[in-house]
PDB file of C-alpha atoms in Angstrom:
ATOM      1  CA  MET A   1      11.450  35.613   5.390  1.00 38.00           C
ATOM      2  CA  PRO A   2      11.073  33.613   8.627  1.00 42.00           C
ATOM      3  CA  ASP A   3      12.842  30.317   9.095  1.00 43.00           C
ATOM      4  CA  LEU A   4      10.199  27.687   8.294  1.00 41.00           C
ATOM      5  CA  SER A   5      12.189  24.819   9.810  1.00 44.00           C
ATOM      6  CA  LEU A   6      10.734  25.561  13.233  1.00 51.00           C
ATOM      7  CA  ASP A   7      10.969  23.006  16.006  1.00 61.00           C
ATOM      8  CA  LEU A   8       7.445  21.686  16.522  1.00 69.00           C
ATOM      9  CA  ARG A   9       8.042  21.845  20.259  1.00 74.00           C
ATOM     10  CA  TYR A  10       8.201  25.659  20.000  1.00 81.00           C
ATOM     11  CA  LEU A  11       4.741  25.653  18.461  1.00 83.00           C
ATOM     12  CA  ARG A  12       3.505  23.281  21.134  1.00 84.00           C
ATOM     13  CA  TYR A  13       4.812  25.603  23.867  1.00 88.00           C
ATOM     14  CA  ALA A  14       3.089  28.561  22.211  1.00 89.00           C
ATOM     15  CA  HIS A  15      -0.191  26.632  21.980  1.00 88.00           C
ATOM     16  CA  LEU A  16       0.054  25.690  25.667  1.00 90.00           C
ATOM     17  CA  ALA A  17       0.810  29.275  26.696  1.00 92.00           C
ATOM     18  CA  ALA A  18      -2.227  30.436  24.750  1.00 91.00           C
ATOM     19  CA  GLU A  19      -4.374  27.716  26.294  1.00 90.00           C
ATOM     20  CA  TYR A  20      -3.304  28.395  29.886  1.00 92.00           C
ATOM     21  CA  GLY A  21      -2.854  32.159  29.493  1.00 93.00           C
ATOM     22  CA  SER A  22       0.446  31.877  31.342  1.00 93.00           C
ATOM     23  CA  PHE A  23       3.976  30.725  30.595  1.00 94.00           C
ATOM     24  CA  ARG A  24       4.261  29.451  34.174  1.00 93.00           C
ATOM     25  CA  ARG A  25       1.093  27.349  34.078  1.00 93.00           C
ATOM     26  CA  ALA A  26       1.950  26.045  30.616  1.00 91.00           C
ATOM     27  CA  ALA A  27       5.403  24.952  31.825  1.00 92.00           C
ATOM     28  CA  LEU A  28       3.916  23.242  34.884  1.00 93.00           C
ATOM     29  CA  SER A  29       1.450  21.324  32.712  1.00 90.00           C
ATOM     30  CA  ILE A  30       4.263  19.508  30.868  1.00 90.00           C
ATOM     31  CA  GLY A  31       6.918  19.491  33.578  1.00 91.00           C
ATOM     32  CA  VAL A  32       9.519  21.845  32.074  1.00 91.00           C
ATOM     33  CA  ASN A  33      11.153  24.925  33.505  1.00 92.00           C
ATOM     34  CA  GLN A  34       9.261  28.153  32.911  1.00 93.00           C
ATOM     35  CA  SER A  35      12.466  29.779  31.643  1.00 93.00           C
ATOM     36  CA  THR A  36      12.883  27.038  29.015  1.00 91.00           C
ATOM     37  CA  LEU A  37       9.351  27.431  27.728  1.00 92.00           C
ATOM     38  CA  THR A  38       9.584  31.241  27.750  1.00 93.00           C
ATOM     39  CA  ARG A  39      12.911  31.267  25.834  1.00 92.00           C
ATOM     40  CA  ARG A  40      11.565  28.964  23.153  1.00 91.00           C
ATOM     41  CA  VAL A  41       8.431  31.023  22.648  1.00 92.00           C
ATOM     42  CA  GLN A  42      10.630  34.119  22.388  1.00 92.00           C
ATOM     43  CA  LEU A  43      12.859  32.359  19.864  1.00 90.00           C
ATOM     44  CA  LEU A  44       9.777  31.413  17.840  1.00 86.00           C
ATOM     45  CA  GLU A  45       8.671  35.066  17.851  1.00 87.00           C
ATOM     46  CA  ARG A  46      12.137  36.236  16.758  1.00 87.00           C
ATOM     47  CA  ARG A  47      12.195  33.736  13.875  1.00 84.00           C
ATOM     48  CA  LEU A  48       8.756  34.841  12.750  1.00 80.00           C
ATOM     49  CA  GLY A  49       9.533  38.520  13.251  1.00 82.00           C
ATOM     50  CA  VAL A  50       6.241  39.178  15.062  1.00 82.00           C
ATOM     51  CA  ALA A  51       4.979  39.190  18.632  1.00 87.00           C
ATOM     52  CA  LEU A  52       2.605  36.296  19.259  1.00 88.00           C
ATOM     53  CA  PHE A  53       1.712  37.311  22.829  1.00 91.00           C
ATOM     54  CA  GLU A  54       0.998  40.427  24.843  1.00 89.00           C
ATOM     55  CA  ARG A  55       2.754  40.067  28.189  1.00 89.00           C
ATOM     56  CA  ARG A  56       0.604  41.241  31.067  1.00 87.00           C
ATOM     57  CA  ARG A  57       0.951  41.127  34.828  1.00 84.00           C
ATOM     58  CA  THR A  58      -1.720  38.442  35.005  1.00 86.00           C
ATOM     59  CA  GLY A  59      -0.269  36.309  32.218  1.00 90.00           C
ATOM     60  CA  VAL A  60      -0.140  36.340  28.431  1.00 91.00           C
ATOM     61  CA  VAL A  61      -2.748  36.955  25.721  1.00 91.00           C
ATOM     62  CA  LEU A  62      -2.412  36.198  22.041  1.00 88.00           C
ATOM     63  CA  THR A  63      -2.065  39.162  19.706  1.00 87.00           C
ATOM     64  CA  PRO A  64      -4.458  39.135  16.721  1.00 80.00           C
ATOM     65  CA  ILE A  65      -1.667  38.026  14.409  1.00 82.00           C
ATOM     66  CA  GLY A  66      -0.546  35.457  16.996  1.00 83.00           C
ATOM     67  CA  SER A  67      -4.062  34.032  17.204  1.00 84.00           C
ATOM     68  CA  HIS A  68      -4.270  33.730  13.429  1.00 80.00           C
ATOM     69  CA  PHE A  69      -0.801  32.179  13.154  1.00 81.00           C
ATOM     70  CA  LEU A  70      -1.381  29.523  15.813  1.00 81.00           C
ATOM     71  CA  GLN A  71      -4.735  28.617  14.338  1.00 81.00           C
ATOM     72  CA  GLU A  72      -3.120  28.040  10.928  1.00 76.00           C
ATOM     73  CA  ALA A  73      -0.069  26.365  12.460  1.00 76.00           C
ATOM     74  CA  ARG A  74      -2.282  23.942  14.385  1.00 74.00           C
ATOM     75  CA  VAL A  75      -3.792  22.701  11.121  1.00 69.00           C
ATOM     76  CA  GLY A  76      -0.340  22.383   9.581  1.00 62.00           C
ATOM     77  CA  ALA A  77       1.042  20.591  12.625  1.00 58.00           C
ATOM     78  CA  GLU A  78      -1.854  18.131  12.604  1.00 58.00           C
ATOM     79  CA  HIS A  79      -1.229  17.377   8.917  1.00 53.00           C
ATOM     80  CA  LEU A  80       2.468  16.970   9.601  1.00 46.00           C
ATOM     81  CA  HIS A  81       1.810  14.699  12.571  1.00 51.00           C
ATOM     82  CA  ARG A  82      -0.545  12.595  10.466  1.00 55.00           C
ATOM     83  CA  ALA A  83       1.999  12.425   7.656  1.00 47.00           C
ATOM     84  CA  VAL A  84       4.760  11.366  10.063  1.00 47.00           C
ATOM     85  CA  LYS A  85       2.474   8.749  11.591  1.00 51.00           C
ATOM     86  CA  GLU A  86       1.545   7.374   8.169  1.00 51.00           C
ATOM     87  CA  LEU A  87       5.200   7.372   7.153  1.00 44.00           C
ATOM     88  CA  ALA A  88       6.034   5.291  10.223  1.00 49.00           C
ATOM     89  CA  SER A  89       3.156   2.944   9.415  1.00 48.00           C
ATOM     90  CA  SER A  90       4.366   2.671   5.821  1.00 46.00           C
ATOM     91  CA  HIS A  91       7.811   1.779   7.082  1.00 50.00           C
ATOM     92  CA  THR A  92       6.317  -1.179   8.952  1.00 52.00           C
ATOM     93  CA  GLY A  93       4.112  -2.149   6.009  1.00 49.00           C
ATOM     94  CA  GLN A  94       0.836  -1.289   7.771  1.00 60.00           C
ATOM     95  CA  HIS A  95       0.155   1.456   5.219  1.00 69.00           C
ATOM     96  CA  GLY A  96       1.481   1.960   1.726  1.00 80.00           C
ATOM     97  CA  HIS A  97       0.921   0.722  -1.785  1.00 86.00           C
ATOM     98  CA  LEU A  98       1.301  -2.624  -3.508  1.00 90.00           C
ATOM     99  CA  ARG A  99       1.296  -2.764  -7.320  1.00 91.00           C
ATOM    100  CA  ILE A 100       0.647  -6.256  -8.665  1.00 93.00           C
ATOM    101  CA  GLY A 101       0.952  -7.433 -12.246  1.00 91.00           C
ATOM    102  CA  LEU A 102      -0.486 -10.716 -13.509  1.00 88.00           C
ATOM    103  CA  MET A 103      -1.188 -12.466 -16.783  1.00 83.00           C
ATOM    104  CA  GLY A 104      -4.286 -14.294 -15.584  1.00 74.00           C
ATOM    105  CA  THR A 105      -7.459 -13.550 -13.663  1.00 71.00           C
ATOM    106  CA  LEU A 106      -8.172 -13.106  -9.970  1.00 69.00           C
ATOM    107  CA  THR A 107     -10.979 -15.656 -10.051  1.00 68.00           C
ATOM    108  CA  GLN A 108      -8.983 -18.892 -10.277  1.00 68.00           C
ATOM    109  CA  GLY A 109      -6.033 -20.511  -8.521  1.00 71.00           C
ATOM    110  CA  PRO A 110      -4.650 -19.691  -5.059  1.00 78.00           C
ATOM    111  CA  LEU A 111      -3.935 -16.010  -5.771  1.00 82.00           C
ATOM    112  CA  PRO A 112      -7.437 -14.752  -4.790  1.00 84.00           C
ATOM    113  CA  GLU A 113      -7.201 -16.378  -1.349  1.00 86.00           C
ATOM    114  CA  LEU A 114      -3.650 -15.096  -0.911  1.00 86.00           C
ATOM    115  CA  LEU A 115      -4.750 -11.507  -1.573  1.00 88.00           C
ATOM    116  CA  ARG A 116      -7.854 -11.957   0.585  1.00 89.00           C
ATOM    117  CA  THR A 117      -5.852 -13.011   3.641  1.00 89.00           C
ATOM    118  CA  TYR A 118      -3.254 -10.312   2.964  1.00 90.00           C
ATOM    119  CA  ARG A 119      -5.932  -7.601   2.871  1.00 90.00           C
ATOM    120  CA  ARG A 120      -7.474  -8.882   6.095  1.00 91.00           C
ATOM    121  CA  LYS A 121      -4.142  -8.457   7.862  1.00 90.00           C
ATOM    122  CA  TYR A 122      -3.097  -5.211   6.138  1.00 89.00           C
ATOM    123  CA  PRO A 123      -6.377  -3.457   5.289  1.00 90.00           C
ATOM    124  CA  LYS A 124      -4.760  -0.023   4.904  1.00 87.00           C
ATOM    125  CA  VAL A 125      -2.353  -1.090   2.167  1.00 89.00           C
ATOM    126  CA  LYS A 126      -3.725   0.136  -1.160  1.00 89.00           C
ATOM    127  CA  ILE A 127      -3.499  -2.604  -3.795  1.00 90.00           C
ATOM    128  CA  ARG A 128      -3.490  -1.927  -7.521  1.00 91.00           C
ATOM    129  CA  VAL A 129      -3.673  -4.830  -9.981  1.00 90.00           C
ATOM    130  CA  GLU A 130      -2.610  -4.644 -13.602  1.00 89.00           C
ATOM    131  CA  GLU A 131      -3.281  -7.380 -16.131  1.00 85.00           C
ATOM    132  CA  ALA A 132      -0.860  -7.693 -19.033  1.00 83.00           C
ATOM    133  CA  SER A 133       1.135 -10.151 -21.104  1.00 82.00           C
ATOM    134  CA  PHE A 134       4.129 -12.094 -19.810  1.00 84.00           C
ATOM    135  CA  ASP A 135       6.652  -9.685 -21.329  1.00 84.00           C
ATOM    136  CA  ASP A 136       4.851  -6.479 -20.306  1.00 87.00           C
ATOM    137  CA  THR A 137       4.295  -7.718 -16.764  1.00 89.00           C
ATOM    138  CA  LEU A 138       7.949  -8.614 -16.231  1.00 89.00           C
ATOM    139  CA  ALA A 139       9.025  -5.337 -17.809  1.00 89.00           C
ATOM    140  CA  GLY A 140       6.846  -3.535 -15.268  1.00 90.00           C
ATOM    141  CA  VAL A 141       8.738  -5.196 -12.411  1.00 90.00           C
ATOM    142  CA  SER A 142      12.207  -4.621 -13.848  1.00 87.00           C
ATOM    143  CA  ARG A 143      11.433  -0.940 -14.503  1.00 85.00           C
ATOM    144  CA  GLY A 144       9.943  -0.362 -11.062  1.00 85.00           C
ATOM    145  CA  ARG A 145       6.381   0.240 -12.272  1.00 89.00           C
ATOM    146  CA  LEU A 146       5.156  -2.915 -10.520  1.00 92.00           C
ATOM    147  CA  ASP A 147       6.177  -4.318  -7.140  1.00 92.00           C
ATOM    148  CA  VAL A 148       5.493  -7.965  -7.938  1.00 93.00           C
ATOM    149  CA  ALA A 149       4.319 -10.027 -10.903  1.00 92.00           C
ATOM    150  CA  PHE A 150       2.603 -13.407 -11.166  1.00 92.00           C
ATOM    151  CA  VAL A 151       3.415 -15.029 -14.493  1.00 90.00           C
ATOM    152  CA  ILE A 152       3.327 -18.453 -16.090  1.00 88.00           C
ATOM    153  CA  GLY A 153       6.821 -19.775 -16.606  1.00 86.00           C
ATOM    154  CA  GLU A 154      10.074 -19.759 -14.718  1.00 86.00           C
ATOM    155  CA  PRO A 155      11.676 -16.455 -15.675  1.00 86.00           C
ATOM    156  CA  GLN A 156      15.137 -15.429 -14.589  1.00 85.00           C
ATOM    157  CA  ILE A 157      15.347 -11.647 -14.498  1.00 86.00           C
ATOM    158  CA  GLU A 158      18.543  -9.879 -13.494  1.00 87.00           C
ATOM    159  CA  GLY A 159      18.103  -8.066 -10.200  1.00 88.00           C
ATOM    160  CA  CYS A 160      14.888  -9.926  -9.345  1.00 91.00           C
ATOM    161  CA  ASP A 161      13.905 -12.797  -7.086  1.00 91.00           C
ATOM    162  CA  ALA A 162      11.585 -15.498  -8.408  1.00 92.00           C
ATOM    163  CA  LEU A 163       9.540 -17.968  -6.382  1.00 92.00           C
ATOM    164  CA  PRO A 164       7.405 -20.831  -7.792  1.00 92.00           C
ATOM    165  CA  VAL A 165       3.972 -20.536  -6.183  1.00 88.00           C
ATOM    166  CA  TRP A 166       1.616 -23.052  -7.862  1.00 88.00           C
ATOM    167  CA  LYS A 167       1.104 -25.219 -10.934  1.00 90.00           C
ATOM    168  CA  GLU A 168      -1.842 -25.668 -13.273  1.00 89.00           C
ATOM    169  CA  PRO A 169      -2.530 -28.213 -15.997  1.00 93.00           C
ATOM    170  CA  LEU A 170      -3.091 -27.196 -19.587  1.00 94.00           C
ATOM    171  CA  VAL A 171      -6.689 -27.476 -20.785  1.00 95.00           C
ATOM    172  CA  VAL A 172      -8.254 -27.326 -24.230  1.00 96.00           C
ATOM    173  CA  VAL A 173     -10.719 -24.498 -24.831  1.00 95.00           C
ATOM    174  CA  THR A 174     -13.299 -24.889 -27.613  1.00 95.00           C
ATOM    175  CA  SER A 175     -16.590 -23.341 -28.610  1.00 94.00           C
ATOM    176  CA  ALA A 176     -19.719 -25.132 -27.405  1.00 92.00           C
ATOM    177  CA  GLU A 177     -20.469 -26.227 -30.994  1.00 93.00           C
ATOM    178  CA  HIS A 178     -17.043 -27.722 -31.677  1.00 95.00           C
ATOM    179  CA  PRO A 179     -17.039 -31.540 -32.204  1.00 94.00           C
ATOM    180  CA  LEU A 180     -14.520 -31.984 -29.367  1.00 95.00           C
ATOM    181  CA  ALA A 181     -16.881 -30.225 -26.961  1.00 94.00           C
ATOM    182  CA  ARG A 182     -18.773 -33.510 -26.528  1.00 94.00           C
ATOM    183  CA  LEU A 183     -15.728 -35.254 -25.043  1.00 94.00           C
ATOM    184  CA  ALA A 184     -15.075 -35.553 -21.311  1.00 94.00           C
ATOM    185  CA  THR A 185     -11.310 -35.385 -21.849  1.00 95.00           C
ATOM    186  CA  VAL A 186      -9.075 -34.734 -24.813  1.00 96.00           C
ATOM    187  CA  GLY A 187      -6.024 -36.727 -25.874  1.00 95.00           C
ATOM    188  CA  TRP A 188      -3.126 -35.277 -27.839  1.00 96.00           C
ATOM    189  CA  SER A 189      -4.158 -37.421 -30.790  1.00 95.00           C
ATOM    190  CA  ASP A 190      -7.490 -35.547 -30.892  1.00 95.00           C
ATOM    191  CA  LEU A 191      -5.608 -32.364 -31.784  1.00 95.00           C
ATOM    192  CA  THR A 192      -3.703 -33.579 -34.834  1.00 93.00           C
ATOM    193  CA  GLU A 193      -6.278 -32.282 -37.325  1.00 92.00           C
ATOM    194  CA  GLU A 194      -7.364 -29.204 -35.389  1.00 94.00           C
ATOM    195  CA  THR A 195      -6.491 -25.545 -35.929  1.00 95.00           C
ATOM    196  CA  ILE A 196      -4.821 -24.345 -32.750  1.00 96.00           C
ATOM    197  CA  LEU A 197      -4.991 -20.611 -32.064  1.00 96.00           C
ATOM    198  CA  VAL A 198      -1.925 -19.335 -30.196  1.00 93.00           C
ATOM    199  CA  SER A 199      -0.974 -15.855 -29.094  1.00 88.00           C
ATOM    200  CA  SER A 200       2.309 -14.304 -30.140  1.00 84.00           C
ATOM    201  CA  ASP A 201       3.570 -13.740 -26.592  1.00 82.00           C
ATOM    202  CA  ALA A 202       5.749 -15.925 -24.365  1.00 81.00           C
ATOM    203  CA  PHE A 203       2.775 -18.045 -23.306  1.00 85.00           C
ATOM    204  CA  GLY A 204       1.895 -18.742 -26.933  1.00 88.00           C
ATOM    205  CA  LEU A 205       5.472 -19.806 -27.589  1.00 87.00           C
ATOM    206  CA  LYS A 206       5.292 -22.193 -24.621  1.00 88.00           C
ATOM    207  CA  VAL A 207       2.044 -23.716 -25.917  1.00 91.00           C
ATOM    208  CA  THR A 208       3.617 -24.098 -29.372  1.00 92.00           C
ATOM    209  CA  GLU A 209       6.597 -25.903 -27.846  1.00 93.00           C
ATOM    210  CA  ILE A 210       4.378 -28.288 -25.850  1.00 93.00           C
ATOM    211  CA  LEU A 211       2.105 -29.038 -28.817  1.00 93.00           C
ATOM    212  CA  GLY A 212       5.048 -29.674 -31.094  1.00 93.00           C
ATOM    213  CA  ARG A 213       6.646 -32.067 -28.622  1.00 94.00           C
ATOM    214  CA  HIS A 214       3.495 -34.155 -28.111  1.00 94.00           C
ATOM    215  CA  LEU A 215       2.342 -34.233 -31.713  1.00 94.00           C
ATOM    216  CA  ARG A 216       5.770 -35.134 -33.083  1.00 93.00           C
ATOM    217  CA  ARG A 217       5.559 -38.323 -31.032  1.00 93.00           C
ATOM    218  CA  LEU A 218       2.374 -39.108 -32.972  1.00 93.00           C
ATOM    219  CA  GLY A 219       4.058 -38.397 -36.303  1.00 93.00           C
ATOM    220  CA  SER A 220       2.148 -35.166 -36.767  1.00 92.00           C
ATOM    221  CA  ARG A 221       2.708 -31.429 -36.668  1.00 90.00           C
ATOM    222  CA  PRO A 222       0.382 -28.912 -35.047  1.00 89.00           C
ATOM    223  CA  GLN A 223      -1.736 -26.758 -37.317  1.00 93.00           C
ATOM    224  CA  LEU A 224      -1.050 -23.426 -35.676  1.00 94.00           C
ATOM    225  CA  SER A 225      -2.735 -20.091 -36.284  1.00 94.00           C
ATOM    226  CA  LEU A 226      -0.640 -17.310 -34.765  1.00 93.00           C
ATOM    227  CA  GLN A 227      -2.760 -14.419 -33.520  1.00 92.00           C
ATOM    228  CA  GLN A 228      -1.403 -10.985 -32.597  1.00 90.00           C
ATOM    229  CA  VAL A 229      -4.093 -10.451 -29.950  1.00 87.00           C
ATOM    230  CA  GLY A 230      -4.521 -10.530 -26.219  1.00 82.00           C
ATOM    231  CA  ARG A 231      -6.209 -13.290 -24.235  1.00 82.00           C
ATOM    232  CA  ASP A 232      -9.743 -11.850 -24.416  1.00 83.00           C
ATOM    233  CA  ASN A 233      -9.668 -11.552 -28.202  1.00 90.00           C
ATOM    234  CA  LEU A 234      -8.119 -14.992 -28.529  1.00 90.00           C
ATOM    235  CA  ILE A 235     -11.005 -16.455 -26.520  1.00 89.00           C
ATOM    236  CA  TYR A 236     -13.445 -14.509 -28.703  1.00 90.00           C
ATOM    237  CA  LEU A 237     -11.957 -16.172 -31.802  1.00 94.00           C
ATOM    238  CA  VAL A 238     -12.342 -19.580 -30.151  1.00 94.00           C
ATOM    239  CA  ARG A 239     -15.966 -18.810 -29.278  1.00 92.00           C
ATOM    240  CA  GLU A 240     -16.627 -17.815 -32.894  1.00 93.00           C
ATOM    241  CA  GLY A 241     -15.254 -21.104 -34.209  1.00 93.00           C
ATOM    242  CA  PHE A 242     -11.938 -19.947 -35.699  1.00 95.00           C
ATOM    243  CA  GLY A 243     -10.198 -22.821 -33.916  1.00 95.00           C
ATOM    244  CA  LEU A 244      -9.419 -24.020 -30.419  1.00 95.00           C
ATOM    245  CA  THR A 245      -6.681 -23.048 -28.004  1.00 96.00           C
ATOM    246  CA  LEU A 246      -4.758 -24.334 -25.022  1.00 95.00           C
ATOM    247  CA  ALA A 247      -4.697 -22.418 -21.778  1.00 91.00           C
ATOM    248  CA  VAL A 248      -4.856 -22.780 -18.016  1.00 89.00           C
ATOM    249  CA  LYS A 249      -8.101 -22.117 -16.151  1.00 85.00           C
ATOM    250  CA  SER A 250      -6.799 -19.073 -14.301  1.00 81.00           C
ATOM    251  CA  MET A 251      -6.301 -17.353 -17.668  1.00 80.00           C
ATOM    252  CA  ILE A 252      -9.950 -17.848 -18.628  1.00 79.00           C
ATOM    253  CA  GLY A 253     -12.013 -17.137 -15.541  1.00 66.00           C
ATOM    254  CA  PRO A 254     -15.101 -18.918 -14.217  1.00 65.00           C
ATOM    255  CA  ASN A 255     -17.693 -17.315 -16.501  1.00 63.00           C
ATOM    256  CA  ALA A 256     -16.978 -18.366 -20.069  1.00 70.00           C
ATOM    257  CA  PRO A 257     -20.339 -18.683 -21.874  1.00 74.00           C
ATOM    258  CA  ASP A 258     -20.406 -20.633 -25.144  1.00 87.00           C
ATOM    259  CA  LEU A 259     -17.062 -22.256 -24.301  1.00 91.00           C
ATOM    260  CA  ARG A 260     -16.035 -25.721 -23.208  1.00 93.00           C
ATOM    261  CA  ILE A 261     -12.974 -26.250 -21.038  1.00 92.00           C
ATOM    262  CA  LEU A 262     -11.720 -29.804 -21.484  1.00 95.00           C
ATOM    263  CA  PRO A 263      -9.049 -31.614 -19.443  1.00 95.00           C
ATOM    264  CA  VAL A 264      -6.136 -33.036 -21.438  1.00 95.00           C
ATOM    265  CA  GLN A 265      -4.924 -36.574 -20.843  1.00 94.00           C
ATOM    266  CA  SER A 266      -1.309 -36.536 -19.597  1.00 91.00           C
ATOM    267  CA  ALA A 267      -1.445 -32.747 -19.599  1.00 91.00           C
ATOM    268  CA  ASP A 268       1.647 -30.679 -18.950  1.00 92.00           C
ATOM    269  CA  HIS A 269       1.477 -28.619 -15.769  1.00 93.00           C
ATOM    270  CA  LEU A 270       2.607 -25.019 -16.113  1.00 91.00           C
ATOM    271  CA  GLN A 271       4.379 -23.192 -13.307  1.00 91.00           C
ATOM    272  CA  TRP A 272       3.112 -19.902 -11.925  1.00 91.00           C
ATOM    273  CA  THR A 273       5.971 -17.806 -10.542  1.00 92.00           C
ATOM    274  CA  ALA A 274       6.081 -14.653  -8.435  1.00 92.00           C
ATOM    275  CA  VAL A 275       8.792 -12.176  -9.462  1.00 93.00           C
ATOM    276  CA  TRP A 276       9.857  -9.070  -7.544  1.00 93.00           C
ATOM    277  CA  PRO A 277      12.945  -6.848  -7.188  1.00 90.00           C
ATOM    278  CA  ALA A 278      15.705  -8.481  -5.155  1.00 87.00           C
ATOM    279  CA  GLN A 279      16.377  -5.182  -3.371  1.00 81.00           C
ATOM    280  CA  CYS A 280      12.889  -4.865  -1.948  1.00 72.00           C
ATOM    281  CA  ALA A 281      12.403  -1.389  -0.457  1.00 72.00           C
ATOM    282  CA  ASN A 282       8.625  -1.656  -0.073  1.00 82.00           C
ATOM    283  CA  PRO A 283       7.630  -3.027   3.373  1.00 84.00           C
ATOM    284  CA  ALA A 284       4.141  -3.905   2.065  1.00 86.00           C
ATOM    285  CA  LEU A 285       5.782  -6.093  -0.574  1.00 88.00           C
ATOM    286  CA  ARG A 286       8.021  -7.765   2.008  1.00 87.00           C
ATOM    287  CA  HIS A 287       4.942  -8.874   3.939  1.00 86.00           C
ATOM    288  CA  LEU A 288       3.473 -10.408   0.776  1.00 89.00           C
ATOM    289  CA  THR A 289       6.677 -12.216  -0.221  1.00 88.00           C
ATOM    290  CA  GLU A 290       7.013 -13.575   3.327  1.00 86.00           C
ATOM    291  CA  ARG A 291       3.531 -15.066   2.990  1.00 84.00           C
ATOM    292  CA  LEU A 292       4.489 -16.527  -0.389  1.00 85.00           C
ATOM    293  CA  ARG A 293       7.603 -18.145   1.063  1.00 83.00           C
ATOM    294  CA  LEU A 294       5.644 -19.580   3.988  1.00 79.00           C
ATOM    295  CA  ARG A 295       3.070 -20.957   1.583  1.00 70.00           C
ATOM    296  CA  GLY A 296       5.841 -22.580  -0.451  1.00 57.00           C
ATOM    297  CA  GLU A 297       7.227 -24.295   2.653  1.00 52.00           C
ATOM    298  CA  HIS A 298       3.893 -26.004   3.268  1.00 50.00           C
TER     299      HIS A 298
END
């Protein structure tokens, strides 16, 4: 079996010899000694175990098998050259992949503009977005399934960097028919007699903590209804009148028919944080985290 680890220069010399019909003219075209080019073509033929050229007094002519081989090798060399070029571009972050996890939507907050400007500068980076809960999103980063996550909270994950990127106030979400829907703003005292739907994930636990803290000051306890559902189903339950919930706007999206999103007086602001592996081997991710850090400095 021939040695497949052939120097691409040997193939280039063979292509030039075929193009010019002469080892001498091929060597002159690239400024190398004729003997060098001839030896390397001969070495290529020895490795392959076939004669690529017929040597004639007037020059060289490809053999039938040589013509077929160089035609196939040209395609392979072009693919290899393209792959090497793309690899170099990936190393600089111009190409590559970026896998993003988030527990909100891409329609609210500063994240849409951040991704928009990133894509304008690096249009050949392929971006994949995955929406999941707090725990699942962070697990994706720690296990290497995601490059970066945007979550609500201030997580500390071993082996990961975390950067606060923006804050959002809590809002009350009700159905359009709910009595509170008529209010311009909601106070904590308005929630003392209400059923509050909360999810069973880390965000739901945070909402429970905040509600408990505010309502205890009023001598009350929150009437919580724990739901083992995701955000979309929780919002569906709110829309159907099972209760109300607390959220941030970027977890709801701009189009929420039959819902009312009400500001809360003296609302707590929740921190959005970007989390990514501390040993960042993805150049495309490094470009994004650099933009995040610059944004944080302003």
